GROMACS .gro file of C-alpha atoms in nm:
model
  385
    1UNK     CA    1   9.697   5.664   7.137
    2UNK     CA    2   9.518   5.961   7.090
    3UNK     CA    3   9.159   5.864   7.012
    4UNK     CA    4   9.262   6.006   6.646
    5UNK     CA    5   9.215   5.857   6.329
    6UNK     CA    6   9.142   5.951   5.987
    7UNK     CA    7   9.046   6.290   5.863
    8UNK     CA    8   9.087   6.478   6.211
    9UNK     CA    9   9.420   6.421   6.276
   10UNK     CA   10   9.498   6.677   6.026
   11UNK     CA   11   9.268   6.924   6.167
   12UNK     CA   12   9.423   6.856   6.530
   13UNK     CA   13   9.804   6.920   6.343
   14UNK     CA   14   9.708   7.235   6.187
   15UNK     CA   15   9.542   7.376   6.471
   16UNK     CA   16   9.891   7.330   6.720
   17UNK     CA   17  10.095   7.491   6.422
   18UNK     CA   18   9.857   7.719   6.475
   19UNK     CA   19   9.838   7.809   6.815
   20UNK     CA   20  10.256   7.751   6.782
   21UNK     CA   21  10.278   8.028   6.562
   22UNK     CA   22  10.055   8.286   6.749
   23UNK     CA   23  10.297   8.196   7.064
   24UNK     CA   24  10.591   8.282   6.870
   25UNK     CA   25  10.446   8.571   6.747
   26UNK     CA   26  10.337   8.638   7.118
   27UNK     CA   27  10.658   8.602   7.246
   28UNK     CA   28  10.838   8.802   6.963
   29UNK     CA   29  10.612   9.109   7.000
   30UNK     CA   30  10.554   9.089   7.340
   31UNK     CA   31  10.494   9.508   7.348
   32UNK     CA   32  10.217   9.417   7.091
   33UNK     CA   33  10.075   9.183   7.330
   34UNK     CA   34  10.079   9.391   7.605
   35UNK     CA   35   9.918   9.661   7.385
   36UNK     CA   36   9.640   9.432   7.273
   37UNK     CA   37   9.550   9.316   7.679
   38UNK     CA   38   9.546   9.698   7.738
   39UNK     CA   39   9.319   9.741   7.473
   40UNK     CA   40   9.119   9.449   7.568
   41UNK     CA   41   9.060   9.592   7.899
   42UNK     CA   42   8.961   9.923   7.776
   43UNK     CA   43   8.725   9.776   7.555
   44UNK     CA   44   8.618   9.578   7.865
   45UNK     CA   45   8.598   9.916   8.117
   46UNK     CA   46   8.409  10.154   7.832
   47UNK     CA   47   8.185   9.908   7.704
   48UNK     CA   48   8.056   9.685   8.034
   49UNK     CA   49   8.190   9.860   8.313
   50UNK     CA   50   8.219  10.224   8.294
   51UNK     CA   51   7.926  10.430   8.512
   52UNK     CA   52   7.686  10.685   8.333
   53UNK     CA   53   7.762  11.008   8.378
   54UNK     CA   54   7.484  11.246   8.292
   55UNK     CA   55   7.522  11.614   8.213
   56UNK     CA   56   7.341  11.923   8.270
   57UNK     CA   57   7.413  12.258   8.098
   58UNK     CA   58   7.300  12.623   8.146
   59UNK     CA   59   7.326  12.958   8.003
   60UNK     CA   60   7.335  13.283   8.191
   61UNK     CA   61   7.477  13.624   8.205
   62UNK     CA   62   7.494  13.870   8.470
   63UNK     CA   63   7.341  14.227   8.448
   64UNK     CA   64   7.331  14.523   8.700
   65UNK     CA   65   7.032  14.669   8.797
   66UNK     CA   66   7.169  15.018   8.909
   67UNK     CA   67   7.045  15.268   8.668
   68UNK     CA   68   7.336  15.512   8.727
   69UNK     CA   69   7.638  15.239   8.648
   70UNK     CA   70   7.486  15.130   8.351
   71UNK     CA   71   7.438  15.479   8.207
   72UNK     CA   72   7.789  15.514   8.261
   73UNK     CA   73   7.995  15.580   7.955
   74UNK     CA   74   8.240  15.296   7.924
   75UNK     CA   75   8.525  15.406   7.620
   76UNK     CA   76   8.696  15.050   7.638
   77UNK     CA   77   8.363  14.945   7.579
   78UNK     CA   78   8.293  15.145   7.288
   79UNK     CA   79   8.614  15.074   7.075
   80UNK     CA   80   8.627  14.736   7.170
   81UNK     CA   81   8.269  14.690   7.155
   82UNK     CA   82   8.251  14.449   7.433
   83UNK     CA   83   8.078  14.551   7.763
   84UNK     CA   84   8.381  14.555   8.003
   85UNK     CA   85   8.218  14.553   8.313
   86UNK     CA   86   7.968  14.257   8.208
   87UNK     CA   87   8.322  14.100   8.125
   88UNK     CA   88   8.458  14.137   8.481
   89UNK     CA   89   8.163  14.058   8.627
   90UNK     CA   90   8.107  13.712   8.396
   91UNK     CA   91   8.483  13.663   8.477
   92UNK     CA   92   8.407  13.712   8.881
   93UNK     CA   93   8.138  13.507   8.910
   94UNK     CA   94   8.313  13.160   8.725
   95UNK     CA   95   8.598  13.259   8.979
   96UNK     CA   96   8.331  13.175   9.264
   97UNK     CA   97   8.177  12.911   9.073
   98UNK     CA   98   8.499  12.695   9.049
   99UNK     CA   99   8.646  12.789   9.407
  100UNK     CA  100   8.644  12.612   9.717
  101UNK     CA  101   8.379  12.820   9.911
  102UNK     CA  102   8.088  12.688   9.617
  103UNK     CA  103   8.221  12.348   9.665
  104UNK     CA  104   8.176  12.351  10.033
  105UNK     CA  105   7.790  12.486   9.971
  106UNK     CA  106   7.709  12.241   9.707
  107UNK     CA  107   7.867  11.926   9.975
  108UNK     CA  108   7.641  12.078  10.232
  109UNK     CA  109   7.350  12.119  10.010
  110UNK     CA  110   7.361  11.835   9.801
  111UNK     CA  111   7.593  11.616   9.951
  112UNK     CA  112   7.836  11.629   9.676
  113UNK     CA  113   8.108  11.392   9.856
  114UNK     CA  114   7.880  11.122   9.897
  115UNK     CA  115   7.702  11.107   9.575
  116UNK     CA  116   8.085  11.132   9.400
  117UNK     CA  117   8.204  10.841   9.602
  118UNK     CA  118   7.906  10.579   9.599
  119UNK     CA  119   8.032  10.235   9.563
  120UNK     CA  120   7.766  10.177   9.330
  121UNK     CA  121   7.953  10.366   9.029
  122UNK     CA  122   8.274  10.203   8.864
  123UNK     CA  123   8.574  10.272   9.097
  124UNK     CA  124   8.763  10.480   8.776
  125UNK     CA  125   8.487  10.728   8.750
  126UNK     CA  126   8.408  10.765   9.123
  127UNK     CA  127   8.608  10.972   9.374
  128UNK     CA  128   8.775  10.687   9.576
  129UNK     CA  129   8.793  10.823   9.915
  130UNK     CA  130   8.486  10.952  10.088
  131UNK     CA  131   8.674  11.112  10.314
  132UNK     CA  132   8.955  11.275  10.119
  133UNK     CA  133   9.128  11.593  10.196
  134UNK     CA  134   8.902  11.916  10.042
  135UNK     CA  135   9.229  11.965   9.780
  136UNK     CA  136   9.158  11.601   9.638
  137UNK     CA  137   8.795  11.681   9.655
  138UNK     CA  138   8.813  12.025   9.525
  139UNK     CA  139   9.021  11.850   9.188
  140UNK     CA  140   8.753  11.566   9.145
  141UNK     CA  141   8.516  11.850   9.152
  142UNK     CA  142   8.667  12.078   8.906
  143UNK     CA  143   8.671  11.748   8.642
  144UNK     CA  144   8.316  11.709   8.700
  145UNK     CA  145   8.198  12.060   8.669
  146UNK     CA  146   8.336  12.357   8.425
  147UNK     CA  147   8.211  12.734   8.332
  148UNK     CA  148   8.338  12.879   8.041
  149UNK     CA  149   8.287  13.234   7.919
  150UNK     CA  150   8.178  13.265   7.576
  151UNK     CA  151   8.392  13.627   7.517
  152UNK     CA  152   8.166  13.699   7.194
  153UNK     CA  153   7.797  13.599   7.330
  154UNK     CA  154   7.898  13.710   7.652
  155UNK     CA  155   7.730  13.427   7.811
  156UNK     CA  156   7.858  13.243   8.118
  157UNK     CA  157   7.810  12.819   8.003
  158UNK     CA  158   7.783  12.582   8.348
  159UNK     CA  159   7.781  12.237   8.303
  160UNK     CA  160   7.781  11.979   8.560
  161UNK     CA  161   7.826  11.597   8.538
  162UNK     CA  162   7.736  11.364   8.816
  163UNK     CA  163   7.592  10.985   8.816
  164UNK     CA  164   7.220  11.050   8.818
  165UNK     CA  165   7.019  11.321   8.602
  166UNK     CA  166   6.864  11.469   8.883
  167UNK     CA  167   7.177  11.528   9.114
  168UNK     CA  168   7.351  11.676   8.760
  169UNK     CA  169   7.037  11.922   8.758
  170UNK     CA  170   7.062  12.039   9.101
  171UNK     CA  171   7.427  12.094   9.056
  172UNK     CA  172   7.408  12.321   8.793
  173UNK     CA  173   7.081  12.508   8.954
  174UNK     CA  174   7.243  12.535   9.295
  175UNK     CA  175   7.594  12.677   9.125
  176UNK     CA  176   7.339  12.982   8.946
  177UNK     CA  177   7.154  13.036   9.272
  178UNK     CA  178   7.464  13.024   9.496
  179UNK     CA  179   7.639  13.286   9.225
  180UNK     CA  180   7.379  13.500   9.218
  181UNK     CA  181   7.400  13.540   9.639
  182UNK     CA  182   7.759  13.587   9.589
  183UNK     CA  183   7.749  13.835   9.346
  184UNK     CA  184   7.501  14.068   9.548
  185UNK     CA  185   7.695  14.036   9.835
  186UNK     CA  186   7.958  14.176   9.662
  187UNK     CA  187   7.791  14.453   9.530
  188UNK     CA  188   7.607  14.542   9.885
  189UNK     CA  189   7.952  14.480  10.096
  190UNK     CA  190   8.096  14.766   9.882
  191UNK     CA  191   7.773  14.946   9.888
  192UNK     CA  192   7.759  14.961  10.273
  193UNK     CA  193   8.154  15.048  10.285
  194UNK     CA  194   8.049  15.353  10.074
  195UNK     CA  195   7.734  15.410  10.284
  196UNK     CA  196   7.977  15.434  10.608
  197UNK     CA  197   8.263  15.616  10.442
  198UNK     CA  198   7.985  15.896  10.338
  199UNK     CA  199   7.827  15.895  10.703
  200UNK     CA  200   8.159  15.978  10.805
  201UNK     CA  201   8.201  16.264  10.558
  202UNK     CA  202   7.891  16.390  10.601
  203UNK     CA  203   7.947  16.468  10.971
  204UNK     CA  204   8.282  16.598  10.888
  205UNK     CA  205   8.144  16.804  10.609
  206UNK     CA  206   7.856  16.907  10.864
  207UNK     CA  207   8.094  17.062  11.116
  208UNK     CA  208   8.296  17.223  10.866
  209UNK     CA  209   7.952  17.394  10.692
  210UNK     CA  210   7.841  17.514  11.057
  211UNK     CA  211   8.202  17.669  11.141
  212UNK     CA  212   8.214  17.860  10.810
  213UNK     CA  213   7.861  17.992  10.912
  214UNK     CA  214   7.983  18.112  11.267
  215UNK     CA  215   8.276  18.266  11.123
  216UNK     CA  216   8.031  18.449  10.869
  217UNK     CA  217   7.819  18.533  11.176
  218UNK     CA  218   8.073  18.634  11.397
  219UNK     CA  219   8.180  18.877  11.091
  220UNK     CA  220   7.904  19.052  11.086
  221UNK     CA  221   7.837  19.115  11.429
  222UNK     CA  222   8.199  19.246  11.463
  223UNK     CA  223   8.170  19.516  11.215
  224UNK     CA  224   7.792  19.549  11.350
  225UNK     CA  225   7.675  19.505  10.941
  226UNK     CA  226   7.430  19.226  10.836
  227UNK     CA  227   7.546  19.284  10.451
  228UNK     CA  228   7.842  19.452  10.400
  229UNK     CA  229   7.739  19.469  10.008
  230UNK     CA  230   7.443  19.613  10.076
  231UNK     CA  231   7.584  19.889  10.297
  232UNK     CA  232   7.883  19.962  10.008
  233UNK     CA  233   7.601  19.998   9.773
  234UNK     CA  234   7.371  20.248   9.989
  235UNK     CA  235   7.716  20.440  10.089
  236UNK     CA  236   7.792  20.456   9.684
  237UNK     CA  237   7.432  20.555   9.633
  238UNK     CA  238   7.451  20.874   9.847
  239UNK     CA  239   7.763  20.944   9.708
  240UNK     CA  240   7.630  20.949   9.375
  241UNK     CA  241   7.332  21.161   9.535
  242UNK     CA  242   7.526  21.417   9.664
  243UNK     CA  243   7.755  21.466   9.372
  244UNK     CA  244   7.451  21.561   9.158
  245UNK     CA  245   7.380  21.774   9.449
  246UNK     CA  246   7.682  21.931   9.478
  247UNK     CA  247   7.652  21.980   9.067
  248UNK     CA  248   7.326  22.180   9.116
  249UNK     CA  249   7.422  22.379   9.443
  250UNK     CA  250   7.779  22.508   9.175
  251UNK     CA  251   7.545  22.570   8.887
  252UNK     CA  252   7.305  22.776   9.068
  253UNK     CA  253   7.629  22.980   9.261
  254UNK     CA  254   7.771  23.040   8.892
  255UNK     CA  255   7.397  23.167   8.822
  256UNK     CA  256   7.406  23.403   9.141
  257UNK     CA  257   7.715  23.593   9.024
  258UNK     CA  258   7.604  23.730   8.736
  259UNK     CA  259   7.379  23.946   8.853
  260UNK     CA  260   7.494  23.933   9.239
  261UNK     CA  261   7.848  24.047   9.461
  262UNK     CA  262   8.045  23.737   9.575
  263UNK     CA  263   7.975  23.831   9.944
  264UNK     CA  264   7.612  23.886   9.911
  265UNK     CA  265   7.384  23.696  10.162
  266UNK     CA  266   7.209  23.454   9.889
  267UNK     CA  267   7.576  23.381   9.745
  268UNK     CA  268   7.765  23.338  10.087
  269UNK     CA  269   7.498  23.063  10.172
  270UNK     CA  270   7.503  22.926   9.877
  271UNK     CA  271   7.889  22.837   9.920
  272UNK     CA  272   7.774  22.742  10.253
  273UNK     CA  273   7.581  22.427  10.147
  274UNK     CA  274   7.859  22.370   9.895
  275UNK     CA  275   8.089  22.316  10.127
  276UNK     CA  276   7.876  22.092  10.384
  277UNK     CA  277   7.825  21.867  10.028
  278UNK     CA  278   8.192  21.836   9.946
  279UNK     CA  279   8.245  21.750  10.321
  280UNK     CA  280   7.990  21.485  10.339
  281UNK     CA  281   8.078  21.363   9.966
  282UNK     CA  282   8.475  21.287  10.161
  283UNK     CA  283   8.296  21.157  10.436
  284UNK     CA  284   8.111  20.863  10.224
  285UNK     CA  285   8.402  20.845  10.001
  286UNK     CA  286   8.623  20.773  10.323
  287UNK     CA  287   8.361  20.508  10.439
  288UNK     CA  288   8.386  20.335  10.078
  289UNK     CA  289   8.799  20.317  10.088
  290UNK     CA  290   9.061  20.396  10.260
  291UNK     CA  291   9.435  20.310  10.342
  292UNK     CA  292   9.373  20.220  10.682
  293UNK     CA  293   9.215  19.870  10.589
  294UNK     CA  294   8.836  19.933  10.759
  295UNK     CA  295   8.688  20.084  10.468
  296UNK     CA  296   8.378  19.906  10.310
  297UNK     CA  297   8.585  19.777  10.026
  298UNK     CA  298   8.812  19.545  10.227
  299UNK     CA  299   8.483  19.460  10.419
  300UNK     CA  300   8.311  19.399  10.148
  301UNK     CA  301   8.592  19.154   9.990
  302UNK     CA  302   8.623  18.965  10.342
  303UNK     CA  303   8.269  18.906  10.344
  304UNK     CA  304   8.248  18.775  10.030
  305UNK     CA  305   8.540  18.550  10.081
  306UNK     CA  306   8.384  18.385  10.429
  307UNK     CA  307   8.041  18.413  10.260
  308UNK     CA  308   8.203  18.185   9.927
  309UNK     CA  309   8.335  17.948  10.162
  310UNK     CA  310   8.014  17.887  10.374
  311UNK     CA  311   7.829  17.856  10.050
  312UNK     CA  312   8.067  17.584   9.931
  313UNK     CA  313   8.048  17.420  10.243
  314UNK     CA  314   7.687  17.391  10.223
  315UNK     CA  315   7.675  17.240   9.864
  316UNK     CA  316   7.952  17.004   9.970
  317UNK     CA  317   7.713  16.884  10.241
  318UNK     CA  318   7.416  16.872  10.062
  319UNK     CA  319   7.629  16.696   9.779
  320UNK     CA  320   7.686  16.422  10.046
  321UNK     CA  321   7.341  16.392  10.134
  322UNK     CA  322   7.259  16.310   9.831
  323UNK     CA  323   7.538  16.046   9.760
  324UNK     CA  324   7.473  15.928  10.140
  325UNK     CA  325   7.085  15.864  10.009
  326UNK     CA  326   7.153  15.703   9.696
  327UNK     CA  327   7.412  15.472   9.907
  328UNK     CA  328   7.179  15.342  10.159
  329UNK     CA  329   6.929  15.274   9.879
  330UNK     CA  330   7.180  15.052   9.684
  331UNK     CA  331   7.307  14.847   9.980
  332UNK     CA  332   6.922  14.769  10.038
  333UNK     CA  333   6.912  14.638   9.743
  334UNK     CA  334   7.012  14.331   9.488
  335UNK     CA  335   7.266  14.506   9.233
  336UNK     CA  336   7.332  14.268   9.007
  337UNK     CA  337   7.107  13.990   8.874
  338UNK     CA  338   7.211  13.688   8.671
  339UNK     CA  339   6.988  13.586   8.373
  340UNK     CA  340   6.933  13.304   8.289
  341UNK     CA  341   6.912  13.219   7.926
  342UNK     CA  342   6.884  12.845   7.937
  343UNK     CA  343   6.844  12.709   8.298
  344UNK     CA  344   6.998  12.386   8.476
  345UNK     CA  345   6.881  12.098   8.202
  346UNK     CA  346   6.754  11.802   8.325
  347UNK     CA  347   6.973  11.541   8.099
  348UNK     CA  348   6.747  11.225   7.971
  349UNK     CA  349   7.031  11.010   7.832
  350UNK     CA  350   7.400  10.974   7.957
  351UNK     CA  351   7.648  11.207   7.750
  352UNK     CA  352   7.993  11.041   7.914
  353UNK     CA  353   8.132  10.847   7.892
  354UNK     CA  354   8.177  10.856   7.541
  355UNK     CA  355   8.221  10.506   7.500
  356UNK     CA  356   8.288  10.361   7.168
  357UNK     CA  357   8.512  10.709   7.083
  358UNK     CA  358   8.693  10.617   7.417
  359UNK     CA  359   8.811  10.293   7.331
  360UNK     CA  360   8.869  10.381   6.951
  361UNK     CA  361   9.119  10.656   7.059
  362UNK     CA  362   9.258  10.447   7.297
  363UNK     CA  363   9.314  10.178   7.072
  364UNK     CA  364   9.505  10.382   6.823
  365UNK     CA  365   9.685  10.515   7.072
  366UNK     CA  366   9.851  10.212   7.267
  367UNK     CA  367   9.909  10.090   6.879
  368UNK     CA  368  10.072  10.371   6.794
  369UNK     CA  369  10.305  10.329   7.074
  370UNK     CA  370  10.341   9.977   7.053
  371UNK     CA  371  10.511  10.111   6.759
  372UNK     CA  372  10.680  10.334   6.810
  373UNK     CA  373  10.840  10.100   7.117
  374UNK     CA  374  10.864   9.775   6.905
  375UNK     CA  375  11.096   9.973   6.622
  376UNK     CA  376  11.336  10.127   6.900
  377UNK     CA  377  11.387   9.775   7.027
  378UNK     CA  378  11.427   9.658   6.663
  379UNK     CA  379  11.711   9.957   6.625
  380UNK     CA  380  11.898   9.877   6.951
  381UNK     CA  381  11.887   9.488   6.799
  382UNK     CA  382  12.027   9.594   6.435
  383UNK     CA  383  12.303   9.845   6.668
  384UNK     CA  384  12.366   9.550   6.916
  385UNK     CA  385  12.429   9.263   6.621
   0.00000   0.00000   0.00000
């Protein structure tokens, strides 16, 4: 007997048709039931046992502080109306900020690997081996972290997610500092390669300025003439001089024979100095140019020519100076700055998981394939009978 009687015997029948027909139902759609334990467990994992994750954002851009680049004139800037080299710069520094090298200075700052991997936090969330290889620690890291570059704003976003608000915090303010190093190294590396490719030029360009001068020197003192201009223009002078000279002395001879014989004393010297003016009039002239290549033409045009090239030698130099100056001020000093525009957050309440979206997704999703699974057994069935 089963201690029955009456009204609950019933009860007791309709409760094993019951749980009969649920078992046949179980064991007909046993995808469903699989579906509905693997939504039980999510349910289970997002609801009780899934850690808090906390997340901290910030907001920065980087700017250079060297007046001469960013009076540059940029045309892809202009008709695309986007700063280009902010753009490769932003671009640059989330490089760094995602690589390797920032996740070994964040583990060695912050400990990174250890606070991932505490045993305390749900064993789905948490990096599972403390001591994994820097690839499978370098992937953890890159789903726990992400920069993305807002290409309209300009604006470089961080976020970082960790397990407690302040380690999130110190994530995100240790990626900004760490950047910002980067970045000026960067910009001083190339500085100081400049700075010793110039000091190199500048000695060069030093020994070629003082060569042109000794060939200018050695010039002169050849042809024993400090300026050869000078001396064309005094020779050219006298020249002119003399002509005028030579004008008067003909004028006054012309004067002379009206009223005087061609061989009389006055007349006869007068043709006298004429002559000694034409003569000395040749002589200059021969001085100014001549076939022979020494005149003070030819002089004059080699002069000029060594004189051209010493002067351009010395503005070359001078030119390096300059650059040479302006280098070793840059490499002394921090050329690009990232601003901040909303620093590392400290996060009050945990953002992730998103728990009740989690398990509502997942839900629909294991239904839907459920589904989709239960109707191609259904098909082979139909095919099969």
């Amino acid at each position: 007997m089963n201690g029955l009687t009456g009204p609950a015997k019933p009860f007791k029948l309709l409760a094993n048709q019951q749980f009969r027909g649920l078992g046949l139902f179980l064991a007909k759609y046993k995808v469903f039931t699989l579906a509905f334990i693997c939504c039980l467990g999510a349910a289970i994992y997002w609801g009780l046992l899934a850690s808090h994750r906390y997340v901290s954002t910030a907001h920065v851009i980087v700017q250079r502080t060297d007046f001469a680049s960013s009076q540059a004139m940029d045309f892809g800037s202009i008709l695309s109306g986007v700063n280009s080299g902010g753009r490769t710069d932003q671009l640059q520094l989330r490089e760094y900020l995602l690589s390797l090298d920032m996740l070994r200075l964040l583990d060695k700052q912050l400990q990174l690997r250890k606070h991932y991997s505490d045993a305390n936090n749900d064993i789905i969330s948490r990096m599972w081996d403390s001591q994994a290889e820097q690839e499978s620690f370098h992937k953890y890291f890159l789903s726990r972290v992400s920069v993305e570059y807002d290409d309209y704003a300009g604006v470089l976003m961080i976020k970082a997610v960790a397990f407690e608000p302040k380690m999130a915090q110190a994530i995100a303010a240790a990626m900004i500092a760490n950047g910002e190093v980067f970045m000026n190294q960067i910009g001083q590396n190339l500085a100081r390669d400049q700075v010793g490719f110039l000091e190199k030029q500048v000695v060069l360009l030093n020994s070629r300025m003082l060569a042109e001068e000794s060939k200018l020197i050695a010039f002169q003192n050849k042809n024993k003439l400090v300026s050869p201009q000078y001396s064309a223009e005094t020779a050219a002078g006298i020249v002119t001089t003399l002509e005028a000279r030579l004008v008067e002395l003909k004028t006054k001879k012309t004067a002379m024979l009206a009223y005087l014989n061609a061989d009389a004393p006055t007349v006869v010297e007068t043709d006298a100095q004429i002559s000694a003016v034409e003569q000395q009039i040749n002589s200059e002239k021969a001085k100014l140019t001549s076939t022979a290549g020494t005149a003070l033409n030819k002089t004059v045009l080699d002069y000029k020519l060594l004189e051209g090239q010493a002067k351009l030698a010395e503005q070359v130099y001078r030119t390096a100076l300059v650059a040479l100056e302006k280098g070793r001020i840059e490499a002394a000093r921090n050329i690009k700055k990232i601003t901040v525009f909303q620093s590392a957050s400290l996060p009050e309440y945990p953002l992730e998981p998103r728990r009740i979206y989690n398990t509502i997704v997942f839900i629909l999703i294991a239904l839907m394939v459920a589904g989709i699974v239960q109707l191609i057994v259904a098909i082979i069935r139909d095919h099969k009978d």
